[in-house]
XYZ file of C-alpha atoms in Angstrom:
755
model
C 101.942 188.095 19.320
C 102.861 185.457 21.799
C 100.301 182.838 22.700
C 99.200 183.119 26.257
C 100.388 180.299 28.698
C 97.669 177.721 29.466
C 97.046 176.084 32.636
C 97.091 172.296 32.002
C 96.681 171.206 35.616
C 99.843 169.084 35.545
C 101.510 171.225 38.053
C 98.838 170.851 40.623
C 98.423 167.167 39.841
C 102.165 166.656 40.252
C 102.163 168.464 43.542
C 99.298 166.368 44.828
C 101.195 163.120 44.002
C 104.202 164.275 45.948
C 102.051 164.976 48.933
C 100.445 161.477 48.720
C 103.838 159.745 48.433
C 105.134 161.632 51.387
C 102.243 160.464 53.461
C 102.949 156.764 52.572
C 106.616 157.157 53.314
C 105.831 158.830 56.548
C 103.511 155.920 57.471
C 106.171 153.369 56.631
C 108.790 155.241 58.588
C 106.499 155.579 61.533
C 105.585 151.857 61.351
C 109.189 150.772 61.145
C 110.048 153.051 64.013
C 107.231 151.582 66.056
C 108.337 148.083 65.225
C 111.864 148.986 66.160
C 110.638 150.380 69.445
C 108.598 147.188 70.001
C 111.572 145.009 69.178
C 113.742 147.010 71.503
C 111.130 146.753 74.243
C 110.793 143.024 73.676
C 114.544 142.651 73.584
C 114.890 144.601 76.793
C 112.071 142.566 78.338
C 113.668 139.343 77.136
C 117.012 140.482 78.438
C 115.545 141.434 81.775
C 113.639 138.128 81.830
C 116.782 136.232 80.951
C 118.679 138.011 83.711
C 115.926 137.273 86.190
C 115.714 133.641 84.991
C 119.485 133.303 85.205
C 119.648 134.793 88.689
C 116.782 132.701 89.962
C 118.086 129.459 88.494
C 120.585 127.582 90.620
C 122.171 124.175 90.352
C 119.527 121.799 91.747
C 120.066 118.614 93.706
C 121.505 115.879 91.482
C 119.335 113.043 90.210
C 119.919 110.466 92.936
C 120.356 107.452 90.667
C 123.279 109.123 88.925
C 125.046 109.715 92.213
C 124.954 106.056 93.230
C 127.866 103.656 93.330
C 127.811 99.867 93.173
C 128.177 98.019 96.481
C 130.507 95.027 96.253
C 130.058 91.831 98.239
C 133.029 89.616 99.134
C 133.629 86.206 100.668
C 135.142 86.079 104.156
C 138.676 86.655 102.869
C 137.612 90.207 101.858
C 139.227 89.618 98.467
C 137.214 87.029 96.561
C 134.229 88.738 94.982
C 130.826 87.182 95.631
C 128.728 89.691 93.708
C 127.415 93.239 93.711
C 124.290 95.254 94.452
C 123.455 98.429 92.595
C 120.887 100.842 91.222
C 123.299 101.589 88.399
C 126.515 99.707 87.786
C 128.998 102.424 88.638
C 132.283 102.818 90.459
C 133.326 106.444 90.740
C 136.987 107.202 90.073
C 138.808 110.510 90.508
C 140.049 112.712 87.670
C 143.625 111.727 88.427
C 142.742 108.015 88.270
C 141.403 108.389 84.735
C 143.960 107.895 81.977
C 144.701 110.891 79.762
C 143.604 108.887 76.736
C 139.942 108.649 77.802
C 139.776 112.367 78.614
C 141.233 113.286 75.219
C 139.052 110.762 73.392
C 135.831 111.925 75.047
C 136.555 115.542 74.150
C 137.396 114.610 70.556
C 134.185 112.622 70.287
C 131.724 114.967 71.975
C 133.003 118.515 72.429
C 136.258 119.580 70.776
C 136.003 123.116 72.173
C 135.473 121.871 75.722
C 138.529 123.520 77.241
C 137.720 126.916 75.657
C 133.912 127.229 75.659
C 131.802 128.676 78.458
C 129.704 125.559 78.860
C 127.579 126.099 75.752
C 128.219 125.986 72.021
C 126.735 128.892 70.053
C 127.155 126.995 66.809
C 125.427 123.991 68.274
C 122.562 126.120 69.526
C 122.140 127.745 66.073
C 122.071 124.340 64.407
C 119.517 123.099 66.922
C 117.354 126.215 66.407
C 117.509 125.795 62.620
C 116.383 122.182 62.939
C 113.470 123.199 65.159
C 112.505 126.025 62.774
C 112.318 123.514 59.948
C 109.905 121.387 61.982
C 112.489 118.974 63.299
C 112.605 117.515 66.782
C 114.043 119.451 69.723
C 117.642 118.336 69.940
C 120.926 119.226 71.262
C 124.318 120.284 69.701
C 125.187 119.981 73.345
C 128.569 120.435 74.941
C 129.931 117.983 77.486
C 128.822 120.452 80.156
C 125.272 120.497 78.782
C 125.152 116.700 78.591
C 126.382 116.446 82.154
C 123.773 118.984 83.273
C 120.995 117.092 81.514
C 121.972 113.743 83.042
C 122.809 114.941 86.524
C 120.068 117.496 87.112
C 117.359 117.354 84.469
C 115.077 114.918 82.705
C 115.412 113.550 79.189
C 112.323 115.462 77.997
C 112.805 117.178 74.626
C 111.085 120.478 75.415
C 112.057 124.119 74.933
C 111.692 124.797 78.670
C 114.101 121.988 79.555
C 116.545 123.154 76.862
C 116.520 126.740 78.119
C 117.134 125.567 81.667
C 119.947 123.348 80.424
C 121.626 126.333 78.728
C 121.378 128.530 81.801
C 122.672 125.806 84.119
C 125.509 125.025 81.689
C 126.634 128.634 81.720
C 126.458 128.737 85.499
C 128.357 125.481 85.867
C 130.940 126.695 83.375
C 131.593 129.696 85.603
C 131.366 127.965 88.987
C 132.899 124.525 88.464
C 136.445 123.761 87.221
C 136.624 122.069 83.826
C 138.495 119.083 85.253
C 135.688 118.485 87.722
C 133.055 118.724 84.997
C 134.886 116.241 82.775
C 135.430 113.799 85.635
C 131.763 114.056 86.644
C 130.668 113.495 83.071
C 132.858 110.421 82.600
C 131.677 108.993 85.932
C 128.016 109.567 85.081
C 127.404 108.924 81.392
C 125.926 105.607 80.217
C 128.180 103.453 78.033
C 125.803 100.560 77.377
C 126.000 96.977 78.676
C 124.561 98.170 81.976
C 127.699 100.235 82.665
C 127.480 103.759 84.028
C 130.741 105.671 84.132
C 134.134 104.902 82.695
C 135.248 102.394 85.346
C 132.265 100.099 84.814
C 132.527 100.593 81.040
C 136.204 99.604 80.944
C 135.366 96.370 82.746
C 132.252 95.690 80.677
C 133.970 96.088 77.297
C 137.614 95.223 77.955
C 137.658 93.545 81.384
C 140.228 96.023 82.738
C 140.044 98.950 85.175
C 139.809 102.377 83.583
C 143.371 103.200 84.617
C 144.625 100.437 82.304
C 142.809 101.552 79.146
C 144.900 101.910 75.997
C 144.494 104.741 73.502
C 142.562 102.489 71.122
C 140.286 101.210 73.873
C 139.646 104.758 75.054
C 138.718 105.793 71.517
C 136.223 102.924 71.344
C 134.528 103.847 74.602
C 134.378 107.520 73.629
C 132.743 106.425 70.369
C 130.228 104.143 72.051
C 128.891 106.701 74.517
C 127.368 108.707 71.645
C 124.803 105.938 71.106
C 125.510 102.670 72.981
C 122.734 100.722 71.280
C 123.983 101.743 67.843
C 127.710 101.197 68.386
C 127.962 98.171 70.679
C 130.246 95.770 68.745
C 128.625 92.704 70.277
C 125.352 93.349 68.422
C 126.648 92.377 64.978
C 128.682 93.234 61.893
C 126.786 96.412 61.025
C 127.296 97.768 64.510
C 131.026 97.102 64.256
C 131.137 98.935 60.915
C 129.357 101.920 62.410
C 131.676 101.805 65.404
C 134.781 101.699 63.170
C 133.705 104.888 61.367
C 132.974 106.666 64.617
C 136.212 105.345 66.130
C 138.192 106.823 63.220
C 136.439 110.156 63.690
C 137.574 110.190 67.316
C 141.158 109.320 66.366
C 141.147 112.126 63.814
C 140.088 114.553 66.521
C 142.783 113.322 68.891
C 145.416 113.785 66.161
C 144.099 117.255 65.310
C 144.318 118.270 68.966
C 147.867 116.949 69.192
C 146.949 114.274 71.728
C 148.376 111.413 69.675
C 151.122 111.231 67.097
C 150.623 110.561 63.406
C 152.229 107.150 63.889
C 149.821 106.262 66.685
C 146.906 107.511 64.649
C 147.884 105.412 61.657
C 148.513 102.300 63.759
C 145.129 102.395 65.504
C 143.195 103.696 62.491
C 143.367 100.436 60.548
C 141.087 98.373 62.778
C 139.266 98.213 66.073
C 141.098 96.818 69.098
C 140.431 93.256 70.243
C 137.340 92.741 72.397
C 137.876 90.010 75.010
C 135.141 87.681 76.154
C 133.654 89.410 79.184
C 131.250 87.313 81.244
C 127.786 88.808 81.364
C 127.228 89.829 84.958
C 123.750 88.878 86.076
C 124.288 89.263 89.785
C 121.281 87.157 90.733
C 122.008 84.182 88.490
C 123.180 80.801 89.769
C 123.716 79.755 93.357
C 125.295 83.052 94.429
C 121.969 84.805 93.945
C 120.653 83.104 97.087
C 123.633 84.346 99.078
C 123.327 87.902 97.787
C 119.660 88.002 98.739
C 120.547 86.891 102.267
C 123.198 89.623 102.467
C 120.760 92.243 101.204
C 118.109 91.226 103.733
C 120.551 91.138 106.633
C 121.950 94.573 105.786
C 118.415 95.935 105.948
C 117.948 94.238 109.313
C 121.218 95.769 110.505
C 119.930 99.274 109.831
C 121.289 100.048 106.372
C 118.872 101.730 103.977
C 118.022 100.400 100.548
C 119.800 103.332 98.921
C 122.944 102.609 100.936
C 122.868 98.942 100.071
C 122.243 99.306 96.352
C 123.913 102.615 95.627
C 126.141 103.553 98.520
C 129.375 102.061 97.235
C 129.658 99.761 100.261
C 132.292 97.074 100.640
C 130.635 94.138 102.391
C 132.674 91.231 103.733
C 130.436 88.230 104.317
C 130.933 85.159 106.469
C 130.762 82.819 103.472
C 133.906 80.815 102.843
C 134.659 80.468 99.125
C 136.047 76.920 99.363
C 133.264 75.729 101.664
C 130.598 77.300 99.466
C 132.030 75.655 96.383
C 132.051 72.307 98.197
C 128.448 72.742 99.365
C 127.243 73.445 95.833
C 129.271 70.593 94.346
C 128.088 68.142 96.993
C 124.442 69.122 96.710
C 124.491 68.851 92.925
C 126.403 65.560 93.042
C 123.926 63.769 95.274
C 120.980 65.372 93.549
C 122.178 63.716 90.358
C 122.990 60.372 91.985
C 119.787 60.046 93.994
C 117.735 61.571 91.220
C 118.886 58.869 88.819
C 117.296 56.259 91.092
C 113.880 57.777 90.360
C 114.257 57.728 86.591
C 115.358 59.992 83.789
C 113.936 63.255 85.165
C 114.121 62.303 88.821
C 116.716 64.899 89.785
C 114.454 67.733 88.661
C 112.131 67.340 91.634
C 114.713 66.377 94.275
C 115.898 69.150 96.592
C 119.026 68.633 98.686
C 119.884 71.470 101.055
C 123.068 72.179 102.998
C 123.631 74.823 105.674
C 126.919 75.187 107.535
C 127.698 77.384 110.551
C 130.955 78.107 112.348
C 130.733 77.003 115.970
C 131.306 79.804 118.463
C 130.798 82.731 116.090
C 127.537 82.029 114.244
C 129.175 82.759 110.899
C 127.380 81.038 108.025
C 130.155 79.386 106.047
C 128.163 77.858 103.203
C 124.632 77.452 101.965
C 123.178 75.364 99.162
C 119.453 75.422 98.564
C 119.002 75.650 94.816
C 120.855 75.934 91.524
C 119.600 79.230 90.088
C 118.019 82.075 92.027
C 116.509 83.547 88.863
C 114.663 80.340 87.991
C 113.476 79.717 91.552
C 113.972 82.193 94.369
C 113.151 79.626 97.067
C 116.205 78.415 98.931
C 115.575 74.994 100.443
C 118.350 75.682 102.945
C 116.096 78.375 104.424
C 112.856 76.465 104.003
C 111.397 74.866 107.127
C 110.388 71.216 106.780
C 109.668 68.451 109.347
C 112.913 67.987 111.271
C 112.273 64.275 111.883
C 114.462 62.671 114.532
C 117.063 65.422 114.385
C 114.547 67.150 116.674
C 115.113 64.477 119.345
C 118.300 66.273 120.345
C 116.214 68.953 122.038
C 114.264 66.231 123.838
C 117.585 65.010 125.265
C 118.242 68.523 126.586
C 114.715 68.808 127.991
C 115.008 65.390 129.631
C 118.206 66.245 131.476
C 116.714 69.568 132.553
C 113.928 67.563 134.158
C 115.835 64.941 136.117
C 116.762 62.392 133.470
C 120.309 61.275 132.783
C 121.859 59.478 129.847
C 121.499 56.265 131.903
C 117.811 56.735 132.732
C 115.725 53.724 131.756
C 113.059 54.150 129.087
C 110.637 51.894 127.278
C 112.013 50.740 123.946
C 108.972 48.665 122.959
C 105.665 49.410 121.296
C 103.176 50.925 123.726
C 100.130 53.157 123.821
C 100.546 56.274 125.977
C 97.816 57.067 128.445
C 95.031 59.044 126.814
C 96.140 57.998 123.325
C 94.460 55.451 121.072
C 97.336 54.923 118.648
C 100.394 52.858 119.637
C 103.880 54.299 119.420
C 106.105 52.064 117.286
C 109.702 51.939 116.168
C 110.860 51.399 112.616
C 109.911 47.894 111.496
C 108.025 47.673 114.835
C 111.314 46.671 116.408
C 111.291 45.947 120.139
C 114.280 47.065 122.220
C 113.075 46.372 125.747
C 114.245 48.748 128.459
C 116.875 51.135 127.138
C 118.814 54.103 128.443
C 118.374 57.605 127.079
C 121.834 57.264 125.578
C 120.873 54.056 123.761
C 117.586 55.607 122.654
C 119.541 58.493 121.130
C 122.095 56.249 119.438
C 119.463 54.099 117.743
C 116.804 56.818 117.456
C 114.221 54.762 119.354
C 110.840 56.454 118.990
C 109.066 54.756 121.862
C 111.725 55.698 124.398
C 111.492 59.398 123.575
C 107.708 59.433 123.715
C 107.952 57.564 127.019
C 110.226 60.299 128.377
C 107.867 63.047 127.208
C 104.989 61.430 129.102
C 107.034 61.472 132.314
C 108.054 65.144 132.198
C 105.571 67.687 133.475
C 104.609 69.700 130.384
C 107.191 67.701 128.461
C 106.393 69.088 124.995
C 106.662 72.672 126.303
C 109.998 71.822 127.905
C 111.195 70.449 124.576
C 110.083 73.571 122.704
C 111.963 75.716 125.213
C 115.103 73.632 124.705
C 114.887 74.109 120.942
C 114.262 77.836 121.284
C 117.163 78.161 123.712
C 119.397 76.512 121.133
C 118.379 79.170 118.614
C 115.685 77.315 116.683
C 112.604 79.519 116.197
C 109.133 78.062 116.611
C 107.437 77.325 113.316
C 104.717 75.254 111.721
C 103.923 71.828 113.145
C 105.076 72.675 116.658
C 101.909 71.322 118.265
C 102.392 70.413 121.897
C 101.998 66.648 122.251
C 104.044 63.710 123.480
C 105.033 62.704 119.955
C 106.915 65.951 119.446
C 110.362 64.263 119.586
C 109.442 62.370 116.410
C 109.963 65.545 114.430
C 106.767 66.818 112.847
C 107.912 70.301 113.931
C 109.277 72.172 110.922
C 112.792 73.618 111.024
C 115.022 74.998 108.272
C 118.480 73.514 107.647
C 120.114 76.823 108.623
C 118.194 76.989 111.893
C 118.996 73.366 112.633
C 122.694 73.924 111.951
C 122.509 76.913 114.311
C 120.764 74.917 117.033
C 123.346 72.140 116.918
C 126.140 74.744 116.880
C 124.835 75.981 120.233
C 125.261 72.508 121.731
C 128.697 72.185 120.125
C 129.561 75.552 121.687
C 128.911 74.082 125.161
C 125.438 75.560 125.361
C 126.331 79.108 124.349
C 124.049 80.456 121.620
C 125.426 82.815 118.966
C 122.932 83.979 116.304
C 123.853 82.915 112.802
C 124.652 85.751 110.409
C 126.099 86.309 106.934
C 127.495 89.873 107.152
C 130.819 90.141 108.948
C 131.914 93.704 108.168
C 130.853 96.729 106.133
C 133.050 99.631 105.050
C 132.422 102.617 102.807
C 134.341 103.257 99.603
C 137.079 105.074 101.542
C 137.634 102.095 103.841
C 135.906 103.506 106.912
C 134.270 100.739 108.952
C 130.513 101.205 109.221
C 129.536 97.887 110.810
C 131.096 94.843 112.432
C 129.054 91.786 113.387
C 128.850 90.790 117.032
C 129.931 87.219 117.640
C 129.569 87.094 121.406
C 127.168 84.451 122.644
C 124.800 83.871 125.518
C 124.667 80.766 127.710
C 121.185 79.460 126.953
C 121.713 75.755 127.645
C 123.525 74.504 130.739
C 127.115 73.628 129.927
C 127.020 70.202 131.580
C 123.828 69.292 129.730
C 125.431 70.399 126.452
C 128.422 68.163 127.231
C 126.213 65.144 127.890
C 124.103 65.818 124.804
C 127.238 65.948 122.698
C 128.393 62.657 124.212
C 125.100 61.021 123.263
C 125.265 62.421 119.730
C 128.890 61.348 119.388
C 127.765 57.791 120.073
C 125.125 58.137 117.347
C 128.041 58.496 114.933
C 130.350 55.950 116.528
C 127.810 53.226 117.270
C 124.377 54.224 115.982
C 122.476 55.450 112.937
C 125.103 58.028 111.909
C 127.949 55.579 111.366
C 128.265 56.615 107.709
C 130.315 59.670 108.786
C 132.455 57.983 111.453
C 135.540 57.882 109.225
C 135.771 61.649 108.666
C 138.956 61.798 110.715
C 137.519 64.200 113.278
C 135.374 63.663 116.364
C 131.771 64.070 115.152
C 128.467 64.316 117.035
C 125.203 64.243 115.170
C 121.763 62.842 114.500
C 119.884 61.227 111.636
C 116.259 61.952 110.826
C 113.616 60.507 108.521
C 110.051 61.813 108.534
C 107.072 60.135 106.935
C 103.380 60.681 106.381
C 101.378 57.568 105.593
C 103.553 55.464 103.324
C 105.640 58.410 102.088
C 108.978 59.708 103.345
C 108.698 63.484 103.229
C 112.058 64.592 104.632
C 115.409 63.026 105.428
C 118.128 64.684 107.504
C 121.601 64.428 108.862
C 122.734 67.166 111.253
C 126.115 66.944 112.950
C 129.076 68.944 114.138
C 132.751 68.904 114.933
C 134.229 71.285 117.487
C 134.548 73.900 114.721
C 131.645 73.494 112.267
C 127.966 72.550 112.496
C 126.287 71.407 109.288
C 122.730 70.366 108.459
C 121.769 68.379 105.370
C 118.132 67.976 104.369
C 116.444 66.210 101.452
C 112.890 66.888 100.294
C 111.156 66.379 96.960
C 108.402 67.883 94.828
C 107.367 71.465 94.112
C 106.242 72.018 97.693
C 108.832 69.743 99.286
C 106.255 67.206 100.452
C 106.613 64.481 97.817
C 107.745 60.933 98.605
C 111.509 60.428 98.836
C 111.448 56.631 98.674
C 111.728 56.519 94.846
C 115.106 58.244 95.285
C 116.436 55.678 97.760
C 119.655 53.882 96.837
C 119.320 50.486 95.150
C 118.641 47.898 97.838
C 117.240 50.449 100.303
C 113.496 50.329 100.830
C 113.515 53.740 102.508
C 115.332 57.022 101.957
C 116.882 57.174 105.437
C 118.766 60.131 106.888
C 121.719 57.823 107.434
C 122.131 57.267 103.686
C 122.411 60.087 101.144
C 122.071 62.925 103.692
C 124.894 61.492 105.826
C 127.077 60.828 102.782
C 126.543 64.357 101.515
C 127.427 65.696 104.970
C 130.684 63.718 104.999
C 131.663 64.845 101.487
C 131.070 68.501 102.276
C 132.734 68.424 105.688
C 135.858 66.748 104.302
C 136.444 70.010 102.417
C 135.113 72.451 105.027
C 137.310 70.935 107.751
C 140.442 70.805 105.613
C 143.412 72.258 107.473
C 141.618 72.454 110.815
C 142.973 70.481 113.780
C 141.100 67.501 115.180
C 139.678 68.522 118.563
C 138.059 66.181 121.053
C 134.714 67.056 122.596
C 134.564 67.775 126.340
C 134.074 64.748 128.558
C 130.494 64.092 129.661
C 129.478 65.420 133.066
C 126.859 62.722 133.649
C 124.116 65.102 134.685
C 121.639 63.710 137.231
C 123.798 60.684 138.071
C 124.950 60.110 141.632
C 128.439 59.092 140.546
C 130.430 57.359 137.886
C 129.430 53.878 139.032
C 128.089 52.587 135.725
C 129.281 50.322 132.998
C 129.134 50.365 129.225
C 126.490 47.712 128.619
C 122.817 48.452 128.167
C 121.856 46.151 131.029
C 124.030 48.059 133.483
C 122.378 49.534 136.558
C 120.554 52.847 136.086
C 120.573 55.775 138.484
C 118.000 55.633 141.263
C 116.974 59.134 140.230
C 115.450 57.820 137.014
C 111.896 59.148 136.663
C 109.041 56.734 136.185
C 106.342 56.764 133.559
C 103.139 58.557 134.317
C 101.297 56.694 131.556
C 100.500 53.024 131.415
C 101.390 50.926 128.408
C 101.306 47.429 127.089
C 104.887 46.612 126.111
C 105.463 43.488 124.091
C 108.375 42.408 126.261
C 107.641 39.215 128.133
C 108.040 39.219 131.914
C 109.567 36.080 133.307
C 111.044 36.939 136.682
C 109.203 39.853 138.152
C 110.740 41.879 140.919
C 109.454 44.777 142.925
C 111.109 48.131 142.351
C 110.634 51.522 143.840
C 109.878 54.459 141.639
C 110.322 58.166 142.037
C 109.058 61.311 140.369
C 111.340 63.448 138.151
C 113.716 65.598 140.105
C 116.283 68.199 139.203
C 118.300 67.111 142.234
C 118.556 63.316 142.065
C 119.183 61.379 145.217
C 122.565 59.887 145.760
C 122.673 56.144 146.043
C 124.899 53.233 145.313
C 123.812 51.478 142.110
C 122.051 48.153 142.515
C 121.989 45.132 140.308
C 118.423 45.637 139.163
C 116.939 47.687 136.348
C 114.495 50.348 137.302
C 111.998 50.197 134.415
C 110.043 53.256 133.348
C 106.846 51.358 132.555
C 104.860 48.890 134.566
C 107.428 46.218 133.824
C 108.746 43.954 136.539
C 111.405 42.070 134.697
C 115.086 42.305 135.422
C 116.160 40.735 132.139
C 113.422 41.360 129.583
C 113.546 39.402 126.371
C 113.357 41.531 123.214
C 110.968 40.455 120.496
C 112.806 41.109 117.253
C 111.077 42.162 114.065
C 111.458 39.958 111.048
C 112.445 42.980 109.005
C 116.129 43.329 108.129
C 118.385 45.841 109.872
C 118.402 49.310 108.350
C 120.694 52.313 108.451
C 118.013 54.370 110.144
C 117.790 52.220 113.251
C 114.716 53.427 115.024
C 113.760 55.804 112.246
C 110.333 55.905 110.602
C 107.845 53.583 112.159
C 106.454 52.310 108.860
C 108.078 51.193 105.646
C 107.043 49.295 102.582
C 108.510 46.182 104.205
C 106.261 46.215 107.226
C 103.281 48.272 108.294
C 102.009 48.696 111.865
C 99.086 46.698 113.100
C 97.163 49.859 113.835
C 96.850 52.474 111.121
C 98.558 55.817 111.769
C 98.337 59.068 109.898
C 101.893 60.092 110.642
C 105.017 58.024 110.539
C 107.060 58.282 113.684
C 110.321 59.503 112.318
C 113.521 57.890 113.235
């Protein structure tokens, strides 16, 4: 009989397991489905976000610095380069001006799929993402388009936000901008090292040629360098050159692979790097040209140009500086600095400061300027620094005198005297006594007492003198205190201002402001600015003629004789200023019909040290008629080269009744000569007194026939005064400083009366 079937429970247990497994599978399936839905939602959200981000992102304004172009400064020939001003050293060139070799080399070095990609490299992005995922730094795998975007529009921050924006902008640029334009922009913008931005500046910085002249090998070098200029610059050493050679070969390989060079060219260039010429390091502010560039920069600002235009606008600035004259000014200044400096000992030249400023008569163009040897070491230009003008300031007293009734033949006191209301005597150099002298003679020999005498006779004389100086173009500065000793030159004037003031007199009284910028054009050649050279009649023409005549005699017969053999008619004035026993400034300012030039010497850090230690052997004093006059003659012999010799206009003899006068100092003076308003005690002895009539200053002198008597300006009554000569030897300064080491005045003074 068959055994009955038992129920073991396996069936039910097996069924229960299947039900449990189904539940797990169902959970997994549901979870995966949910995750898939979430991923899809996130993907859709990301896609929508990306679309929104893409649509809302537009090409921003370029970084301004990377849109700048170097402004170039030229001498007055518009060809000889003086220097440059820039934010970044860049000269933009067009795509067509770039040689094919640099375009091919840059693509081989940085982005070999440039012509085919859409502005981004998927492979590069994947590599960058993998690096970031491994904990590396945010980096690029960037295309040329991405690099251009980053430089032109973005910052250098290594952040995900910046990278995402870079990608979006690269795609947009790839769609909106032609590839040729992108490549040209990139090559004009990228930094190549050595301070060079863009291919044009780089070609000049590495090979001293314009970009259009680059060879294949040179192009391969520059394309290699731009990857990391600090790492591949061959000038930094052997290791850098080895790194550059490897990179250079990589670029050549890419150019061969792309079919841009032949196998023969590849093999020829592959062996070694091209030759690197010696390229002068361009520090635009170094040396003497730095002073000129600073003047140009300042004047452009004054003329209405903005700083961004000046330093990054790609301007072409033609200055007034003449290359030959500037070279002569620098050479002359340095020559006499060395010569005079040697007189003061081994390191004497270090603290001696010659300054030269030269202006073209009639136009105000500054032809040359020397005021220091290196702008970087010392930004102060002594040619622009105001210092006591000494007796070169007497020229404006001559103008003021003739404006107030005096003539060149007016009689003045040439002896020591004490002006009314003053307790200190006025003395000449070496206390020399000249007796009664004319204004012309006083100018020739720079006689201090005569000029102070004239100031005392003019109503508000010092103010009249200040006005004459201002009318000539000399601005009021320090030391311009109104007193009768003003002609002695404590008033401070810069060499450039003094050259300008004398140029006004040379220009027959017509003032033209001095300037250094002649013309400005943009990079396309369009004229943006032209300097005005028209003048204004600020000093009466006849007075200017007579002043020139007096100054011409300073050179021919007086203290400026050191320049009389220049070969051109010259009119000028010496000047030597002193304080106590020290000579603090020495000058020679003079002009031809074409050029006015001022030479000044000072010493010490502040320009107030004693010049006497620098005096030539045998000279007790550093007079304006010595080294300053010699330096003037040396410079002007070059500046005047090729110019015709032109005579000055004849004198008009302002305030004289007629031409009834002779050439000797004892000749009859005009009856219009003003008399002194101050009493004095001249040292001239009176032997045969006579009675003379006096008159007050008048702009309209009376007409009379000259008599045979002198009309003295002081309370003198002699017709033939006897001069009391000083025991001191003659000196090249004539009536310059009133005290020297050879002889001191009887009464102590705090200021030397300068020549």
